[in-house]
C-alpha cells in the first residue's frame, strides 16, 4: 500500500528536508510521527520525497510517499475513530507533529495510484522566491519568507534576462558541485513580477533542480536588476558551466517550493521508469532539490 503525503512547512528551524544525525529535519519529524502511529522502529520508516529542500527553504506543495504493508493498513483502519483512513491519518499525523511545533503540516494523505513515485514520477517542480527591494512594502510579518534588498531593482531587465535562460542547458555555473552528479536540467519557466505590495516574485519551474540552483539563479537576476551584470555576461556564465561567477547565492529564507507536477495516473509508471533510465545514463545525479 503506497500512500501519498502532501506537506507544507516553514523551513526556518529545519536543517533541510533530509534526515541528519542530531539535527532537526522535516523528514525526521514526519518519519517519527509515522513510526509512532505504526508502533514501528523509527529507522524502519522511510519517506521518498519529490524534492529535497535545503536548510531554511519553505514548502507549501511538497510531496512524499511511503509504503505500508496490508497488515499495517488494516491496523490503521481499525484504529480510526471517524472518517476515512486517509482523513484519520492526516489528523493523527498532524496531532503528533504539533507536539514539537507548528512548522510542519500534512495537508493531505491519499492512497497513491498504481505506479506513483513521489520523486521519479514528477514532471516538474515549481519554486517562488520573494525579494523586497527599495520600492517594495516591507512587511515585518513576512520577513522570514522574503529577502530584503537595499537597491531599487530593474524588474524588466531581470524578467527578460531570466526568460532567456529557459530550455535544456548545463546549469553547472548555478549549482553547488557534487562529484559525479549531472547539472543538466530543463528550465521550463523563469520570470519575475511584482505583487500588490511591490515585492519582486521569481517564479521558477524545471524538471528538477540541482543543489542551490534556484538561489543562484535569483542571485544572478539581482545583479542584472542592479545593472551590474549584463545579458551577454549572464550567458557567458551559463555557457561556462562552472561555478566561477560574479554573483552570490541568495539566502534560503526567500525560497518556497510551491508545487510538484505529475502526469495523468495511467502515465505515472512510465514516467518513473523513463526518469530512472535517464539518470542512470547521465551518471549519478543529485537528488531533485534546492
mmCIF file of C-alpha atoms in Angstrom:
data_model
loop_
_atom_site.group_PDB
_atom_site.id
_atom_site.type_symbol
_atom_site.label_atom_id
_atom_site.label_comp_id
_atom_site.label_asym_id
_atom_site.label_seq_id
_atom_site.Cartn_x
_atom_site.Cartn_y
_atom_site.Cartn_z
ATOM 1 C CA UNK A 1 0.000 0.000 0.000
ATOM 2 C CA UNK A 2 1.624 3.227 -1.152
ATOM 3 C CA UNK A 3 0.462 6.485 0.439
ATOM 4 C CA UNK A 4 0.966 9.965 -0.985
ATOM 5 C CA UNK A 5 1.566 12.704 1.579
ATOM 6 C CA UNK A 6 1.172 16.387 0.708
ATOM 7 C CA UNK A 7 3.199 18.516 3.090
ATOM 8 C CA UNK A 8 3.770 22.191 3.928
ATOM 9 C CA UNK A 9 6.424 23.607 6.242
ATOM 10 C CA UNK A 10 8.251 26.697 7.401
ATOM 11 C CA UNK A 11 11.899 25.815 6.872
ATOM 12 C CA UNK A 12 13.417 28.340 9.271
ATOM 13 C CA UNK A 13 14.026 25.909 12.136
ATOM 14 C CA UNK A 14 14.998 22.919 9.984
ATOM 15 C CA UNK A 15 18.332 21.720 8.646
ATOM 16 C CA UNK A 16 16.623 20.921 5.359
ATOM 17 C CA UNK A 17 14.379 18.048 4.346
ATOM 18 C CA UNK A 18 16.793 15.114 4.578
ATOM 19 C CA UNK A 19 17.335 13.246 7.831
ATOM 20 C CA UNK A 20 20.657 14.058 9.527
ATOM 21 C CA UNK A 21 22.059 12.796 12.832
ATOM 22 C CA UNK A 22 21.353 15.111 15.793
ATOM 23 C CA UNK A 23 19.710 17.758 13.581
ATOM 24 C CA UNK A 24 16.048 18.689 13.227
ATOM 25 C CA UNK A 25 14.791 17.938 9.716
ATOM 26 C CA UNK A 26 11.383 17.746 8.044
ATOM 27 C CA UNK A 27 11.911 14.111 7.092
ATOM 28 C CA UNK A 28 12.889 13.279 10.655
ATOM 29 C CA UNK A 29 9.746 14.902 12.112
ATOM 30 C CA UNK A 30 7.434 13.126 9.689
ATOM 31 C CA UNK A 31 9.094 9.723 9.962
ATOM 32 C CA UNK A 32 8.986 9.919 13.754
ATOM 33 C CA UNK A 33 5.249 10.618 13.604
ATOM 34 C CA UNK A 34 4.618 7.753 11.163
ATOM 35 C CA UNK A 35 6.706 5.376 13.270
ATOM 36 C CA UNK A 36 4.675 6.301 16.361
ATOM 37 C CA UNK A 37 1.390 5.614 14.554
ATOM 38 C CA UNK A 38 2.615 2.289 13.202
ATOM 39 C CA UNK A 39 4.303 1.333 16.500
ATOM 40 C CA UNK A 40 7.350 0.621 14.380
ATOM 41 C CA UNK A 41 11.074 1.317 14.929
ATOM 42 C CA UNK A 42 11.785 4.746 13.504
ATOM 43 C CA UNK A 43 14.785 3.548 11.490
ATOM 44 C CA UNK A 44 12.487 1.234 9.511
ATOM 45 C CA UNK A 45 10.254 4.087 8.307
ATOM 46 C CA UNK A 46 11.439 5.930 5.198
ATOM 47 C CA UNK A 47 9.711 8.586 3.138
ATOM 48 C CA UNK A 48 10.570 9.231 -0.515
ATOM 49 C CA UNK A 49 10.270 12.923 -1.412
ATOM 50 C CA UNK A 50 9.725 14.816 -4.667
ATOM 51 C CA UNK A 51 12.494 17.338 -3.939
ATOM 52 C CA UNK A 52 14.941 17.636 -1.050
ATOM 53 C CA UNK A 53 14.850 21.246 0.128
ATOM 54 C CA UNK A 54 17.909 22.844 1.705
ATOM 55 C CA UNK A 55 18.167 24.263 5.215
ATOM 56 C CA UNK A 56 15.840 27.236 5.652
ATOM 57 C CA UNK A 57 13.785 26.629 2.482
ATOM 58 C CA UNK A 58 9.994 26.541 2.894
ATOM 59 C CA UNK A 59 7.305 24.497 1.125
ATOM 60 C CA UNK A 60 3.561 24.596 0.609
ATOM 61 C CA UNK A 61 3.432 21.927 -2.091
ATOM 62 C CA UNK A 62 5.924 19.236 -1.099
ATOM 63 C CA UNK A 63 5.019 15.634 -1.977
ATOM 64 C CA UNK A 64 6.299 12.385 -0.472
ATOM 65 C CA UNK A 65 5.300 8.732 -0.424
ATOM 66 C CA UNK A 66 5.615 5.848 1.983
ATOM 67 C CA UNK A 67 4.865 2.137 1.594
ATOM 68 C CA UNK A 68 2.808 0.233 4.155
ATOM 69 C CA UNK A 69 2.050 -3.466 4.408
ATOM 70 C CA UNK A 70 -1.527 -4.684 4.136
ATOM 71 C CA UNK A 71 -1.437 -5.523 7.849
ATOM 72 C CA UNK A 72 -0.313 -2.007 8.748
ATOM 73 C CA UNK A 73 -3.110 -0.523 6.644
ATOM 74 C CA UNK A 74 -5.716 -2.756 8.292
ATOM 75 C CA UNK A 75 -4.441 -1.796 11.753
ATOM 76 C CA UNK A 76 -4.727 1.892 10.904
ATOM 77 C CA UNK A 77 -8.222 1.359 9.519
ATOM 78 C CA UNK A 78 -9.294 -0.473 12.660
ATOM 79 C CA UNK A 79 -7.983 2.259 14.959
ATOM 80 C CA UNK A 80 -9.674 5.227 13.252
ATOM 81 C CA UNK A 81 -12.463 6.979 15.135
ATOM 82 C CA UNK A 82 -14.233 8.780 12.316
ATOM 83 C CA UNK A 83 -13.977 9.426 8.587
ATOM 84 C CA UNK A 84 -11.832 7.602 6.061
ATOM 85 C CA UNK A 85 -8.485 6.043 6.868
ATOM 86 C CA UNK A 86 -6.781 8.829 4.902
ATOM 87 C CA UNK A 87 -8.610 11.571 6.819
ATOM 88 C CA UNK A 88 -7.816 9.875 10.103
ATOM 89 C CA UNK A 89 -4.147 9.569 9.191
ATOM 90 C CA UNK A 90 -3.953 13.256 8.306
ATOM 91 C CA UNK A 91 -5.453 14.283 11.656
ATOM 92 C CA UNK A 92 -3.350 11.888 13.709
ATOM 93 C CA UNK A 93 -0.076 12.741 11.986
ATOM 94 C CA UNK A 94 -0.680 16.460 12.491
ATOM 95 C CA UNK A 95 -1.534 15.834 16.119
ATOM 96 C CA UNK A 96 1.778 14.054 16.679
ATOM 97 C CA UNK A 97 3.844 16.569 14.709
ATOM 98 C CA UNK A 98 2.319 19.563 16.502
ATOM 99 C CA UNK A 99 3.787 18.375 19.809
ATOM 100 C CA UNK A 100 7.191 19.523 18.528
ATOM 101 C CA UNK A 101 5.998 22.788 16.954
ATOM 102 C CA UNK A 102 3.570 24.052 14.356
ATOM 103 C CA UNK A 103 6.029 24.447 11.475
ATOM 104 C CA UNK A 104 5.094 21.226 9.602
ATOM 105 C CA UNK A 105 1.596 20.346 8.394
ATOM 106 C CA UNK A 106 0.419 17.290 6.474
ATOM 107 C CA UNK A 107 -2.162 18.859 4.175
ATOM 108 C CA UNK A 108 -3.412 15.547 2.825
ATOM 109 C CA UNK A 109 -2.922 11.771 2.755
ATOM 110 C CA UNK A 110 -4.194 9.619 -0.091
ATOM 111 C CA UNK A 111 -3.758 6.130 -1.475
ATOM 112 C CA UNK A 112 -1.352 6.605 -4.363
ATOM 113 C CA UNK A 113 -2.341 5.475 -7.864
ATOM 114 C CA UNK A 114 -0.538 2.453 -9.268
ATOM 115 C CA UNK A 115 2.935 3.360 -10.494
ATOM 116 C CA UNK A 116 3.188 6.580 -8.454
ATOM 117 C CA UNK A 117 6.641 7.568 -7.215
ATOM 118 C CA UNK A 118 6.895 10.955 -5.499
ATOM 119 C CA UNK A 119 10.381 11.526 -6.862
ATOM 120 C CA UNK A 120 10.656 9.725 -10.194
ATOM 121 C CA UNK A 121 7.098 10.228 -11.465
ATOM 122 C CA UNK A 122 7.334 14.002 -11.149
ATOM 123 C CA UNK A 123 7.346 16.033 -14.364
ATOM 124 C CA UNK A 124 8.453 19.302 -12.770
ATOM 125 C CA UNK A 125 8.934 21.285 -9.556
ATOM 126 C CA UNK A 126 7.936 24.941 -9.156
ATOM 127 C CA UNK A 127 9.518 27.393 -6.722
ATOM 128 C CA UNK A 128 8.942 31.042 -5.874
ATOM 129 C CA UNK A 129 11.433 33.494 -4.432
ATOM 130 C CA UNK A 130 10.452 36.821 -2.783
ATOM 131 C CA UNK A 131 12.660 39.938 -2.853
ATOM 132 C CA UNK A 132 11.632 43.263 -1.272
ATOM 133 C CA UNK A 133 13.706 45.997 -2.903
ATOM 134 C CA UNK A 134 13.796 49.756 -2.211
ATOM 135 C CA UNK A 135 10.348 50.360 -3.724
ATOM 136 C CA UNK A 136 8.590 47.415 -2.004
ATOM 137 C CA UNK A 137 6.431 47.496 1.102
ATOM 138 C CA UNK A 138 8.456 45.688 3.764
ATOM 139 C CA UNK A 139 6.044 43.661 5.822
ATOM 140 C CA UNK A 140 7.777 42.515 9.031
ATOM 141 C CA UNK A 141 5.317 39.602 9.253
ATOM 142 C CA UNK A 142 6.866 38.186 6.054
ATOM 143 C CA UNK A 143 10.496 38.876 6.950
ATOM 144 C CA UNK A 144 11.171 35.148 7.427
ATOM 145 C CA UNK A 145 9.996 34.474 3.867
ATOM 146 C CA UNK A 146 11.404 37.463 1.997
ATOM 147 C CA UNK A 147 14.876 38.739 1.147
ATOM 148 C CA UNK A 148 15.188 42.459 1.898
ATOM 149 C CA UNK A 149 17.431 44.259 -0.583
ATOM 150 C CA UNK A 150 18.526 47.895 -0.370
ATOM 151 C CA UNK A 151 18.756 48.534 -4.135
ATOM 152 C CA UNK A 152 15.977 49.636 -6.485
ATOM 153 C CA UNK A 153 15.924 46.681 -8.887
ATOM 154 C CA UNK A 154 15.030 46.824 -12.586
ATOM 155 C CA UNK A 155 12.143 44.364 -12.928
ATOM 156 C CA UNK A 156 12.037 44.446 -16.722
ATOM 157 C CA UNK A 157 15.736 43.662 -17.076
ATOM 158 C CA UNK A 158 15.513 40.827 -14.534
ATOM 159 C CA UNK A 159 12.494 39.300 -16.233
ATOM 160 C CA UNK A 160 13.980 39.464 -19.738
ATOM 161 C CA UNK A 161 17.327 38.008 -18.633
ATOM 162 C CA UNK A 162 15.672 35.214 -16.666
ATOM 163 C CA UNK A 163 13.382 34.186 -19.519
ATOM 164 C CA UNK A 164 16.424 33.950 -21.811
ATOM 165 C CA UNK A 165 17.828 31.121 -19.645
ATOM 166 C CA UNK A 166 14.931 28.711 -20.221
ATOM 167 C CA UNK A 167 15.488 25.447 -22.051
ATOM 168 C CA UNK A 168 17.815 22.473 -21.741
ATOM 169 C CA UNK A 169 21.259 23.570 -20.513
ATOM 170 C CA UNK A 170 24.153 22.540 -18.344
ATOM 171 C CA UNK A 171 23.488 24.692 -15.255
ATOM 172 C CA UNK A 172 26.830 23.867 -13.655
ATOM 173 C CA UNK A 173 27.508 27.580 -13.139
ATOM 174 C CA UNK A 174 24.402 27.776 -10.925
ATOM 175 C CA UNK A 175 24.830 24.539 -8.940
ATOM 176 C CA UNK A 176 26.965 23.605 -5.984
ATOM 177 C CA UNK A 177 29.399 20.980 -7.354
ATOM 178 C CA UNK A 178 28.874 17.359 -6.378
ATOM 179 C CA UNK A 179 31.270 14.735 -7.683
ATOM 180 C CA UNK A 180 29.658 12.568 -10.345
ATOM 181 C CA UNK A 181 26.364 14.487 -10.315
ATOM 182 C CA UNK A 182 24.876 15.810 -13.541
ATOM 183 C CA UNK A 183 23.981 19.505 -13.726
ATOM 184 C CA UNK A 184 21.981 19.245 -16.956
ATOM 185 C CA UNK A 185 18.427 20.443 -16.383
ATOM 186 C CA UNK A 186 15.458 21.706 -18.400
ATOM 187 C CA UNK A 187 14.371 25.112 -17.119
ATOM 188 C CA UNK A 188 10.734 25.245 -18.215
ATOM 189 C CA UNK A 189 9.756 28.708 -16.941
ATOM 190 C CA UNK A 190 11.600 31.516 -15.198
ATOM 191 C CA UNK A 191 10.175 35.013 -14.874
ATOM 192 C CA UNK A 192 9.772 37.935 -12.481
ATOM 193 C CA UNK A 193 6.797 40.078 -11.471
ATOM 194 C CA UNK A 194 5.745 42.406 -8.638
ATOM 195 C CA UNK A 195 2.881 41.615 -6.287
ATOM 196 C CA UNK A 196 0.415 44.164 -4.861
ATOM 197 C CA UNK A 197 2.987 45.269 -2.255
ATOM 198 C CA UNK A 198 5.657 45.793 -4.892
ATOM 199 C CA UNK A 199 7.585 42.715 -3.763
ATOM 200 C CA UNK A 200 9.536 41.052 -6.574
ATOM 201 C CA UNK A 201 8.444 37.449 -7.140
ATOM 202 C CA UNK A 202 10.554 34.960 -9.087
ATOM 203 C CA UNK A 203 8.571 32.026 -10.471
ATOM 204 C CA UNK A 204 10.858 29.142 -11.477
ATOM 205 C CA UNK A 205 9.810 25.760 -12.893
ATOM 206 C CA UNK A 206 12.081 22.927 -14.063
ATOM 207 C CA UNK A 207 12.108 19.171 -14.473
ATOM 208 C CA UNK A 208 14.450 19.088 -11.457
ATOM 209 C CA UNK A 209 16.914 21.369 -9.694
ATOM 210 C CA UNK A 210 20.469 20.710 -8.614
ATOM 211 C CA UNK A 211 21.812 21.910 -5.287
ATOM 212 C CA UNK A 212 21.281 25.694 -4.706
ATOM 213 C CA UNK A 213 20.295 26.229 -8.367
ATOM 214 C CA UNK A 214 17.243 28.441 -7.766
ATOM 215 C CA UNK A 215 19.043 30.645 -5.248
ATOM 216 C CA UNK A 216 21.974 31.079 -7.647
ATOM 217 C CA UNK A 217 19.592 31.954 -10.491
ATOM 218 C CA UNK A 218 17.977 34.562 -8.248
ATOM 219 C CA UNK A 219 21.378 35.920 -7.230
ATOM 220 C CA UNK A 220 22.326 36.425 -10.869
ATOM 221 C CA UNK A 221 18.975 38.132 -11.614
ATOM 222 C CA UNK A 222 19.553 40.588 -8.750
ATOM 223 C CA UNK A 223 22.900 41.554 -10.286
ATOM 224 C CA UNK A 224 21.098 42.099 -13.597
ATOM 225 C CA UNK A 225 18.489 44.195 -11.757
ATOM 226 C CA UNK A 226 21.279 46.346 -10.288
ATOM 227 C CA UNK A 227 22.745 46.761 -13.805
ATOM 228 C CA UNK A 228 25.978 45.145 -12.647
ATOM 229 C CA UNK A 229 25.617 42.033 -14.838
ATOM 230 C CA UNK A 230 24.702 42.290 -18.499
ATOM 231 C CA UNK A 231 22.799 39.789 -20.624
ATOM 232 C CA UNK A 232 25.916 38.790 -22.572
ATOM 233 C CA UNK A 233 27.820 38.257 -19.335
ATOM 234 C CA UNK A 234 24.995 36.143 -17.918
ATOM 235 C CA UNK A 235 25.004 33.884 -20.965
ATOM 236 C CA UNK A 236 28.778 33.613 -20.834
ATOM 237 C CA UNK A 237 28.415 32.383 -17.249
ATOM 238 C CA UNK A 238 25.784 29.830 -18.332
ATOM 239 C CA UNK A 239 27.916 28.574 -21.223
ATOM 240 C CA UNK A 240 30.950 28.255 -18.965
ATOM 241 C CA UNK A 241 29.015 25.697 -16.864
ATOM 242 C CA UNK A 242 31.371 26.218 -13.913
ATOM 243 C CA UNK A 243 30.769 27.830 -10.530
ATOM 244 C CA UNK A 244 33.027 30.823 -11.209
ATOM 245 C CA UNK A 245 30.888 33.932 -11.372
ATOM 246 C CA UNK A 246 30.303 37.411 -10.032
ATOM 247 C CA UNK A 247 27.055 36.870 -8.153
ATOM 248 C CA UNK A 248 26.013 35.401 -4.820
ATOM 249 C CA UNK A 249 23.724 32.557 -3.874
ATOM 250 C CA UNK A 250 20.908 34.348 -2.026
ATOM 251 C CA UNK A 251 19.598 33.391 1.414
ATOM 252 C CA UNK A 252 17.287 30.399 1.738
ATOM 253 C CA UNK A 253 14.537 32.259 3.602
ATOM 254 C CA UNK A 254 13.016 33.795 0.456
ATOM 255 C CA UNK A 255 12.512 30.437 -1.277
ATOM 256 C CA UNK A 256 9.378 28.275 -1.217
ATOM 257 C CA UNK A 257 8.575 25.030 -3.036
ATOM 258 C CA UNK A 258 5.113 25.787 -4.397
ATOM 259 C CA UNK A 259 4.052 22.759 -6.402
ATOM 260 C CA UNK A 260 5.121 19.443 -7.915
ATOM 261 C CA UNK A 261 3.566 18.380 -11.217
ATOM 262 C CA UNK A 262 2.721 14.795 -12.193
ATOM 263 C CA UNK A 263 1.329 13.195 -15.366
ATOM 264 C CA UNK A 264 -2.117 11.505 -15.544
ATOM 265 C CA UNK A 265 -2.418 8.366 -13.407
ATOM 266 C CA UNK A 266 -2.055 5.986 -16.359
ATOM 267 C CA UNK A 267 1.323 7.571 -17.238
ATOM 268 C CA UNK A 268 2.892 7.589 -13.751
ATOM 269 C CA UNK A 269 4.752 4.279 -14.013
ATOM 270 C CA UNK A 270 6.129 5.053 -17.462
ATOM 271 C CA UNK A 271 7.322 8.458 -16.307
ATOM 272 C CA UNK A 272 9.113 6.942 -13.296
ATOM 273 C CA UNK A 273 10.810 4.339 -15.497
ATOM 274 C CA UNK A 274 11.910 6.989 -18.011
ATOM 275 C CA UNK A 275 13.310 9.271 -15.285
ATOM 276 C CA UNK A 276 15.319 6.446 -13.698
ATOM 277 C CA UNK A 277 16.735 5.432 -17.076
ATOM 278 C CA UNK A 278 17.785 8.999 -17.897
ATOM 279 C CA UNK A 279 19.530 9.392 -14.561
ATOM 280 C CA UNK A 280 21.362 6.110 -14.991
ATOM 281 C CA UNK A 281 22.589 7.169 -18.432
ATOM 282 C CA UNK A 282 23.676 10.567 -17.115
ATOM 283 C CA UNK A 283 25.563 9.049 -14.187
ATOM 284 C CA UNK A 284 24.893 9.586 -10.505
ATOM 285 C CA UNK A 285 22.583 12.567 -10.177
ATOM 286 C CA UNK A 286 21.936 14.959 -7.368
ATOM 287 C CA UNK A 287 18.565 14.469 -5.722
ATOM 288 C CA UNK A 288 15.985 16.911 -7.139
ATOM 289 C CA UNK A 289 16.391 19.763 -4.692
ATOM 290 C CA UNK A 290 17.157 23.337 -3.890
#
